[in-house]
C-alpha cells in the first residue's frame, strides 16, 4: 500500500476522486495527510469528512518557502509518506520538497502541456480559440507545470462551447485519469521499487 500526501488549494474534486477510488479498491494507496496553503478551502473539509489528517498553513505566517516546506517535510516524515500528489495545489514546490522526493511528486494540470501552463489554463485555452485541450499528469520539477509528462488525454473544444461545459468535461477526464495513472505508478513501484 503506497503512502501518499495530497496537496490541494481549492475545491478538492480531484482529492475526492482519489478518496473514492481508494474506497472502491481501484487505487491501492493510503492518504496519510492532506496539505493545503488555504486553511478555508473545501478540499480540507472533504479530507476531514473522510477522516484524513490535514496540515493547513498560511504562507504569510512563514519567513519563506523553505520555512513552511520544512514544517511540511517533518509531518510527511512522521507518517512515512512516499509520494506527493498535487491536486489543484496552486503553489510552486520548492527545493526542500523536491530534494526529499525526487521523481515522487506528481501533478495534474488541465491542459495539454506544454500548452497553457500555470493559472487558469482552461480560460486561456478558450480565449486562444484552441481547437483542443486536455489533461496532463506529470512529474513535478522546479518549473511551472514543466516536469516530464506521464500521461495526457485530449479533449476537443466544441465551437461556441462555454467555460462551464469545457470545465466539466476536463474535470470528468481528470477524475478518471488521475487514479488510473497513479494506480499504474504505484503498482510498478510495488513490483520493481525505484524503477521509475
Ligand atoms: C484541476 O483542474 C487541476 O488540474 C488544476 O486545478 C484544478 C483543481 O480542481 N490544477 C492546476 O491548474 C495546476 N497548475 P479541484 O480542486 O476540484 O481538484
XYZ file of N, CA and C and ligand atoms in Angstrom:
606
model
N 0.851 -1.207 0.000
C 0.000 0.000 0.000
C 0.881 1.251 0.000
N 0.744 2.074 -1.010
C 1.601 3.267 -1.101
C 1.057 4.388 -0.208
N 1.953 4.969 0.581
C 1.530 6.055 1.481
C 1.743 7.390 0.781
N 0.641 8.145 0.646
C 0.732 9.402 -0.102
C 0.230 10.579 0.726
N 0.654 11.777 0.296
C 0.049 13.017 0.802
C -0.521 13.728 -0.413
N -1.711 14.283 -0.269
C -2.331 15.039 -1.356
C -2.267 16.517 -0.989
N -1.823 17.329 -1.946
C -1.717 18.777 -1.755
C -2.830 19.441 -2.554
N -3.601 20.327 -1.915
C -4.725 20.961 -2.608
C -4.904 22.388 -2.110
N -5.476 23.235 -2.985
C -5.720 24.632 -2.589
C -7.172 25.053 -2.785
N -7.980 24.207 -3.407
C -9.302 24.699 -3.811
C -10.444 23.768 -3.469
N -11.261 23.516 -4.467
C -12.480 22.725 -4.284
C -12.184 21.289 -3.841
N -11.121 20.715 -4.381
C -10.744 19.366 -3.955
C -11.499 18.248 -4.652
N -12.028 18.514 -5.840
C -12.768 17.440 -6.531
C -11.812 16.315 -6.944
N -10.562 16.659 -7.258
C -9.593 15.598 -7.588
C -9.196 14.809 -6.340
N -9.071 15.488 -5.224
C -8.840 14.790 -3.961
C -9.983 13.796 -3.718
N -11.215 14.267 -3.928
C -12.381 13.411 -3.709
C -12.336 12.192 -4.633
N -11.920 12.411 -5.885
C -11.833 11.285 -6.833
C -10.832 10.246 -6.333
N -9.750 10.720 -5.712
C -8.742 9.784 -5.181
C -9.289 9.048 -3.952
N -9.964 9.806 -3.081
C -10.575 9.178 -1.888
C -11.553 8.090 -2.341
N -12.364 8.423 -3.344
C -13.376 7.470 -3.822
C -12.727 6.241 -4.470
N -11.700 6.480 -5.286
C -11.025 5.362 -5.969
C -10.399 4.412 -4.943
N -9.834 4.984 -3.882
C -9.243 4.146 -2.827
C -10.354 3.356 -2.128
N -11.461 4.063 -1.835
C -12.597 3.417 -1.161
C -13.184 2.276 -1.981
N -13.143 2.425 -3.303
C -13.708 1.393 -4.189
C -12.689 0.306 -4.535
N -11.500 0.406 -3.947
C -10.478 -0.609 -4.206
C -9.816 -0.475 -5.570
N -9.987 0.684 -6.233
C -9.383 0.865 -7.564
C -7.972 1.429 -7.479
N -7.604 1.924 -6.317
C -6.267 2.505 -6.139
C -5.734 2.028 -4.801
N -4.604 1.277 -4.862
C -4.007 0.766 -3.620
C -3.091 1.827 -3.045
N -3.665 2.698 -2.231
C -2.875 3.771 -1.621
C -3.582 4.201 -0.345
N -2.810 4.865 0.515
C -3.400 5.405 1.735
C -3.030 6.879 1.802
N -4.052 7.739 1.904
C -3.772 9.178 2.015
C -3.477 9.457 3.486
N -2.190 9.673 3.791
C -1.793 9.876 5.184
C -2.050 11.309 5.627
N -2.038 12.241 4.648
C -2.140 13.651 5.005
C -2.640 14.449 3.808
N -3.505 15.442 4.074
C -3.846 16.423 3.038
C -3.239 17.752 3.472
N -2.449 18.331 2.580
C -1.736 19.578 2.869
C -2.387 20.703 2.078
N -2.608 21.849 2.730
C -3.189 22.967 1.998
C -2.625 24.304 2.455
N -2.445 25.182 1.474
C -1.993 26.555 1.742
C -3.187 27.493 1.880
N -4.404 26.927 1.893
C -5.635 27.720 2.054
C -6.472 27.092 3.165
N -6.299 27.583 4.385
C -6.956 26.925 5.525
C -8.475 26.840 5.419
N -9.090 27.686 4.562
C -10.561 27.644 4.475
C -11.057 26.921 3.220
N -10.188 26.198 2.524
C -10.634 25.618 1.246
C -11.498 24.367 1.450
N -12.319 24.105 0.440
C -13.261 22.984 0.522
C -12.537 21.633 0.543
N -11.371 21.589 -0.073
C -10.601 20.335 -0.083
C -10.355 19.843 1.351
N -10.089 20.769 2.265
C -9.820 20.372 3.652
C -11.068 19.796 4.312
N -12.219 20.369 3.962
C -13.469 19.806 4.507
C -13.672 18.384 4.006
N -13.368 18.182 2.721
C -13.509 16.829 2.155
C -12.592 15.858 2.892
N -11.347 16.307 3.176
C -10.387 15.448 3.870
C -10.914 15.098 5.259
N -11.374 16.127 5.973
C -11.851 15.887 7.348
C -13.054 14.939 7.336
N -13.951 15.138 6.374
C -15.130 14.248 6.299
C -14.716 12.808 6.057
N -13.585 12.629 5.381
C -13.117 11.267 5.094
C -12.212 10.747 6.214
N -12.047 11.557 7.260
C -11.229 11.122 8.401
C -9.739 11.160 8.131
N -9.318 12.012 7.212
C -7.891 12.101 6.859
C -7.262 13.273 7.620
N -6.045 13.070 8.110
C -5.328 14.133 8.824
C -5.008 15.269 7.856
N -5.063 16.496 8.360
C -4.781 17.648 7.497
C -3.672 18.511 8.100
N -2.969 19.187 7.183
C -1.979 20.189 7.582
C -2.288 21.441 6.765
N -2.838 22.465 7.443
C -3.174 23.706 6.741
C -2.255 24.796 7.246
N -1.809 25.645 6.341
C -0.905 26.720 6.755
C -1.158 27.965 5.926
N -0.820 29.111 6.515
C -0.877 30.396 5.809
C 0.551 30.738 5.423
N 0.870 30.740 4.138
C 2.251 31.029 3.744
C 2.780 32.337 4.341
N 1.875 33.317 4.521
C 2.306 34.623 5.042
C 2.832 34.532 6.476
N 2.490 33.444 7.174
C 2.957 33.285 8.549
C 4.393 32.771 8.620
N 4.977 32.464 7.464
C 6.322 31.882 7.447
C 7.321 32.842 6.793
N 8.594 32.678 7.154
C 9.654 33.511 6.572
C 9.692 33.368 5.064
N 9.672 32.107 4.603
C 9.798 31.854 3.167
C 9.347 30.423 2.875
N 9.471 30.039 1.605
C 9.033 28.699 1.182
C 9.800 27.596 1.915
N 11.125 27.790 2.070
C 11.928 26.758 2.737
C 11.425 26.537 4.164
N 10.973 27.611 4.793
C 10.481 27.531 6.171
C 9.210 26.669 6.244
N 8.202 27.000 5.417
C 6.964 26.199 5.542
C 7.123 24.803 4.953
N 7.969 24.669 3.928
C 8.177 23.316 3.384
C 8.935 22.440 4.388
N 9.760 23.060 5.236
C 10.445 22.315 6.282
C 9.444 21.726 7.267
N 8.430 22.532 7.601
C 7.389 22.061 8.527
C 6.584 20.930 7.872
N 6.249 21.109 6.600
C 5.505 20.061 5.872
C 6.346 18.775 5.849
N 7.636 18.924 5.541
C 8.520 17.752 5.422
C 8.559 16.948 6.722
N 8.548 17.654 7.853
C 8.556 16.941 9.147
C 7.314 16.083 9.298
N 6.165 16.652 8.906
C 4.908 15.898 9.018
C 4.900 14.702 8.064
N 5.413 14.914 6.862
C 5.448 13.835 5.868
C 6.327 12.689 6.378
N 7.436 13.069 7.019
C 8.366 12.046 7.522
C 7.718 11.242 8.644
N 6.963 11.942 9.507
C 6.310 11.259 10.632
C 5.400 10.147 10.134
N 4.678 10.399 9.034
C 3.771 9.353 8.547
C 4.374 8.590 7.366
N 5.678 8.708 7.207
C 6.440 7.949 6.199
C 5.779 7.986 4.820
N 5.456 9.201 4.397
C 4.830 9.400 3.091
C 5.860 9.122 1.988
N 5.390 8.402 0.950
C 6.295 8.022 -0.153
C 6.126 8.902 -1.395
N 4.899 9.325 -1.655
C 4.632 10.146 -2.846
C 3.818 11.384 -2.478
N 4.114 12.490 -3.149
C 3.302 13.700 -3.004
C 2.457 13.838 -4.264
N 1.161 13.966 -4.074
C 0.224 14.022 -5.196
C -0.436 15.400 -5.176
N -0.133 16.212 -6.172
C -0.695 17.563 -6.219
C -2.032 17.513 -6.940
N -3.058 18.057 -6.282
C -4.406 18.038 -6.856
C -4.995 19.441 -6.719
N -4.602 20.318 -7.653
C -5.076 21.699 -7.576
C -4.335 22.491 -6.511
N -3.070 22.141 -6.286
C -2.222 22.907 -5.350
C -1.590 24.035 -6.164
N -1.979 25.274 -5.871
C -1.623 26.384 -6.760
C -0.384 27.145 -6.282
N 0.621 26.400 -5.897
C 1.847 26.988 -5.379
C 3.023 26.169 -5.907
N 4.105 26.851 -6.235
C 5.285 26.123 -6.740
C 5.930 25.318 -5.614
N 6.301 24.087 -5.933
C 7.034 23.266 -4.966
C 8.500 23.733 -4.969
N 9.056 23.897 -3.779
C 10.426 24.410 -3.669
C 11.463 23.310 -3.525
N 12.707 23.738 -3.415
C 13.809 22.768 -3.430
C 13.789 21.847 -2.204
N 13.227 22.313 -1.089
C 13.191 21.450 0.113
C 12.455 20.148 -0.205
N 11.238 20.261 -0.750
C 10.450 19.054 -1.029
C 10.960 18.331 -2.278
N 11.426 19.086 -3.274
C 11.928 18.442 -4.496
C 13.118 17.534 -4.180
N 13.978 17.989 -3.264
C 15.155 17.177 -2.939
C 14.794 15.946 -2.115
N 13.758 16.085 -1.286
C 13.357 14.950 -0.443
C 12.564 13.907 -1.229
N 11.886 14.341 -2.306
C 11.012 13.437 -3.066
C 11.337 13.465 -4.563
N 12.578 13.103 -4.934
C 12.929 13.157 -6.358
C 12.072 12.186 -7.166
N 11.435 12.677 -8.224
C 10.544 11.903 -9.096
C 9.411 11.225 -8.319
N 9.092 11.813 -7.202
C 7.999 11.269 -6.385
C 6.972 12.348 -6.063
N 6.966 13.378 -6.890
C 5.939 14.412 -6.764
C 5.227 14.471 -8.115
N 3.917 14.300 -8.079
C 3.140 14.179 -9.317
C 2.049 15.249 -9.310
N 1.789 15.792 -10.499
C 0.790 16.868 -10.614
C -0.177 16.557 -11.739
N -1.383 17.113 -11.625
C -2.339 17.055 -12.730
C -2.637 18.483 -13.152
N -2.732 18.677 -14.477
C -2.920 20.030 -14.993
C -3.952 20.007 -16.124
N -4.852 21.010 -16.138
C -5.951 20.975 -17.108
C -5.599 21.578 -18.473
N -4.564 21.047 -19.103
C -4.249 21.432 -20.492
C -3.330 20.368 -21.051
N -3.083 20.464 -22.364
C -2.089 19.584 -22.980
C -0.747 20.287 -22.864
N -0.054 20.031 -21.776
C 1.255 20.685 -21.602
C 2.175 20.273 -22.756
N 3.016 21.148 -23.280
C 3.454 22.417 -22.686
C 2.532 23.606 -22.971
N 1.355 23.369 -23.526
C 0.449 24.491 -23.766
C -0.244 24.904 -22.467
N -0.409 26.172 -22.285
C -1.163 26.759 -21.179
C -0.759 26.260 -19.782
N 0.527 26.392 -19.434
C 0.920 26.085 -18.049
C 0.412 27.181 -17.111
N 0.467 26.931 -15.816
C 0.130 27.969 -14.841
C -1.358 28.082 -14.587
N -1.728 29.295 -14.130
C -3.113 29.501 -13.673
C -4.104 29.626 -14.828
N -5.347 29.317 -14.563
C -6.471 29.462 -15.489
C -6.179 28.884 -16.873
N -5.680 27.674 -16.897
C -5.345 27.025 -18.171
C -6.594 26.855 -19.044
N -7.718 26.587 -18.426
C -8.953 26.342 -19.202
C -9.410 27.645 -19.850
N -9.447 28.715 -19.077
C -9.867 30.021 -19.601
C -8.949 30.508 -20.709
N -7.656 30.263 -20.542
C -6.706 30.745 -21.552
C -6.783 29.917 -22.834
N -7.074 28.615 -22.713
C -7.247 27.788 -23.925
C -8.472 28.275 -24.705
N -9.540 28.582 -23.976
C -10.764 29.088 -24.630
C -10.498 30.436 -25.294
N -9.850 31.327 -24.559
C -9.578 32.671 -25.071
C -8.679 32.626 -26.308
N -7.809 31.607 -26.365
C -6.894 31.489 -27.501
C -7.573 30.837 -28.710
N -8.812 30.361 -28.510
C -9.521 29.702 -29.610
C -8.929 28.340 -29.944
N -8.337 27.668 -28.958
C -7.739 26.340 -29.194
C -8.810 25.356 -29.655
N -8.471 24.517 -30.637
C -9.429 23.524 -31.142
C -9.506 22.330 -30.211
N -8.440 22.129 -29.467
C -8.454 21.048 -28.483
C -7.607 21.454 -27.277
N -7.943 20.809 -26.178
C -7.130 20.983 -24.982
C -7.077 19.616 -24.321
N -6.950 19.539 -23.020
C -6.885 18.211 -22.425
C -6.397 18.236 -21.004
N -5.848 17.094 -20.605
C -5.384 16.915 -19.231
C -3.994 16.268 -19.294
N -3.098 16.730 -18.444
C -1.747 16.164 -18.365
C -1.444 15.751 -16.930
N -0.883 14.565 -16.772
C -0.314 14.154 -15.484
C 1.199 14.117 -15.685
N 1.932 14.745 -14.788
C 3.382 14.842 -14.990
C 4.134 14.869 -13.663
N 5.427 14.528 -13.758
C 6.296 14.680 -12.592
C 6.577 16.157 -12.388
N 6.754 16.537 -11.141
C 6.988 17.939 -10.814
C 8.491 18.219 -10.750
N 8.887 19.303 -11.409
C 10.254 19.806 -11.236
C 10.155 21.245 -10.730
N 11.249 22.013 -10.856
C 11.225 23.352 -10.258
C 10.424 24.365 -11.069
N 10.000 24.013 -12.277
C 9.274 24.964 -13.128
C 7.772 24.950 -12.887
N 7.083 25.830 -13.616
C 5.620 25.876 -13.511
C 5.034 24.890 -14.525
N 4.591 23.727 -14.044
C 3.976 22.698 -14.896
C 4.905 22.267 -16.034
N 6.183 22.044 -15.700
C 7.164 21.747 -16.750
C 7.786 20.348 -16.674
N 7.522 19.564 -15.650
C 8.237 18.282 -15.492
C 7.836 17.245 -16.533
N 8.566 16.109 -16.577
C 8.299 15.059 -17.569
C 6.846 14.563 -17.548
N 6.274 14.452 -18.740
C 4.870 14.043 -18.866
C 4.750 12.529 -18.659
N 3.737 12.129 -17.881
C 3.467 10.708 -17.651
C 2.291 10.259 -18.523
N 1.258 11.077 -18.592
C 0.078 10.716 -19.388
C -0.655 11.984 -19.813
N -1.275 11.888 -21.003
C -2.086 13.024 -21.486
C -3.341 12.477 -22.129
N -4.411 13.240 -22.024
C -5.635 12.875 -22.746
C -6.193 14.125 -23.415
N -6.531 13.972 -24.716
C -7.026 15.116 -25.491
C -8.525 15.296 -25.309
N -8.959 16.542 -25.375
C -10.397 16.855 -25.306
C -10.660 17.920 -26.367
N -11.628 17.653 -27.255
C -11.947 18.637 -28.297
C -12.702 19.810 -27.679
N -12.405 21.016 -28.162
C -13.178 22.183 -27.744
C -14.244 22.396 -28.824
N -15.499 22.261 -28.436
C -16.595 22.419 -29.388
C -16.794 23.914 -29.647
N -16.857 24.323 -30.935
C -17.012 25.760 -31.203
C -18.227 26.336 -30.477
N -18.058 27.460 -29.857
C -19.156 28.118 -29.139
C -19.386 27.582 -27.737
N -18.596 26.581 -27.359
C -18.758 25.956 -26.034
C -18.406 26.942 -24.916
N -19.200 26.956 -23.876
C -18.935 27.865 -22.753
C -17.915 27.266 -21.812
N -17.440 28.113 -20.934
C -16.413 27.693 -19.991
C -16.896 26.566 -19.073
N -18.151 26.692 -18.601
C -18.659 25.701 -17.644
C -18.682 24.305 -18.264
N -19.094 24.229 -19.542
C -19.168 22.918 -20.209
C -17.784 22.309 -20.374
N -16.856 23.148 -20.819
C -15.496 22.645 -21.041
C -14.876 22.213 -19.709
N -15.099 23.022 -18.694
C -14.557 22.704 -17.372
C -15.075 21.349 -16.886
N -16.363 21.141 -17.124
C -16.987 19.888 -16.678
C -16.357 18.683 -17.395
N -16.123 18.840 -18.701
C -15.513 17.738 -19.467
C -14.095 17.464 -18.961
N -13.359 18.550 -18.704
C -11.976 18.394 -18.240
C -11.946 17.722 -16.869
N -12.810 18.171 -15.995
C -12.812 17.559 -14.658
C -13.188 16.083 -14.724
N -14.143 15.746 -15.586
C -14.546 14.334 -15.700
C -13.343 13.489 -16.130
N -12.558 14.003 -17.065
C -11.365 13.264 -17.509
C -10.358 13.180 -16.360
N -10.148 14.314 -15.678
C -9.180 14.315 -14.563
C -9.549 13.263 -13.519
N -10.822 13.215 -13.170
C -11.243 12.331 -12.070
C -11.086 10.851 -12.430
N -11.137 10.554 -13.732
C -10.890 9.176 -14.176
C -9.394 8.922 -14.338
N -8.706 9.890 -14.995
C -7.299 9.669 -15.373
C -6.344 9.628 -14.171
N -6.558 10.507 -13.213
C -5.558 10.622 -12.123
C -5.461 9.314 -11.318
N -6.600 8.763 -10.840
C -6.481 7.497 -10.102
C -5.877 6.381 -10.960
N -6.236 6.386 -12.248
C -5.744 5.357 -13.171
C -4.211 5.428 -13.325
N -3.694 6.611 -13.522
C -2.249 6.786 -13.724
C -1.501 6.496 -12.421
N -2.047 6.945 -11.310
C -1.379 6.699 -10.024
C -1.358 5.207 -9.718
N -2.446 4.542 -10.065
C -2.523 3.101 -9.838
C -1.357 2.403 -10.545
N -1.156 2.795 -11.790
C -0.075 2.221 -12.601
C 1.303 2.477 -11.967
N 1.528 3.709 -11.558
C 2.825 4.076 -10.971
C 3.067 3.294 -9.676
N 2.050 3.237 -8.832
C 2.224 2.570 -7.533
C 2.378 1.053 -7.716
N 1.691 0.497 -8.722
C 1.831 -0.940 -8.993
C 3.256 -1.254 -9.422
N 3.780 -0.439 -10.334
C 5.156 -0.654 -10.803
C 6.132 -0.514 -9.640
N 5.889 0.468 -8.799
C 6.774 0.725 -7.663
C 6.760 -0.472 -6.702
N 5.577 -1.088 -6.516
C 5.493 -2.237 -5.612
C 6.248 -3.426 -6.190
N 6.135 -3.591 -7.535
C 6.789 -4.742 -8.182
C 8.280 -4.528 -8.334
N 8.643 -3.322 -8.812
C 10.057 -3.031 -9.087
C 10.407 -1.711 -8.402
N 10.710 -1.739 -7.090
C 10.981 -0.490 -6.383
C 12.071 0.339 -7.079
N 11.804 1.613 -7.274
C 12.803 2.522 -7.844
C 12.864 2.482 -9.356
N 11.966 1.701 -10.019
C 12.069 1.532 -11.473
C 11.890 2.854 -12.224
N 11.050 3.719 -11.704
C 10.839 4.997 -12.388
C 11.883 5.993 -11.931
C -7.860 20.973 -11.509
O -8.452 21.235 -12.755
C -6.366 20.837 -11.663
O -5.985 20.227 -12.862
C -5.915 22.273 -11.632
O -6.697 22.855 -10.627
C -7.977 22.216 -10.600
C -8.296 21.835 -9.187
O -9.617 21.369 -9.074
N -4.516 22.382 -11.376
C -3.727 23.311 -11.914
O -4.139 24.213 -12.639
C -2.242 23.190 -11.568
N -1.459 24.101 -12.322
P -10.080 20.590 -7.761
O -9.664 21.454 -6.565
O -11.562 20.488 -7.885
O -9.390 19.251 -7.735
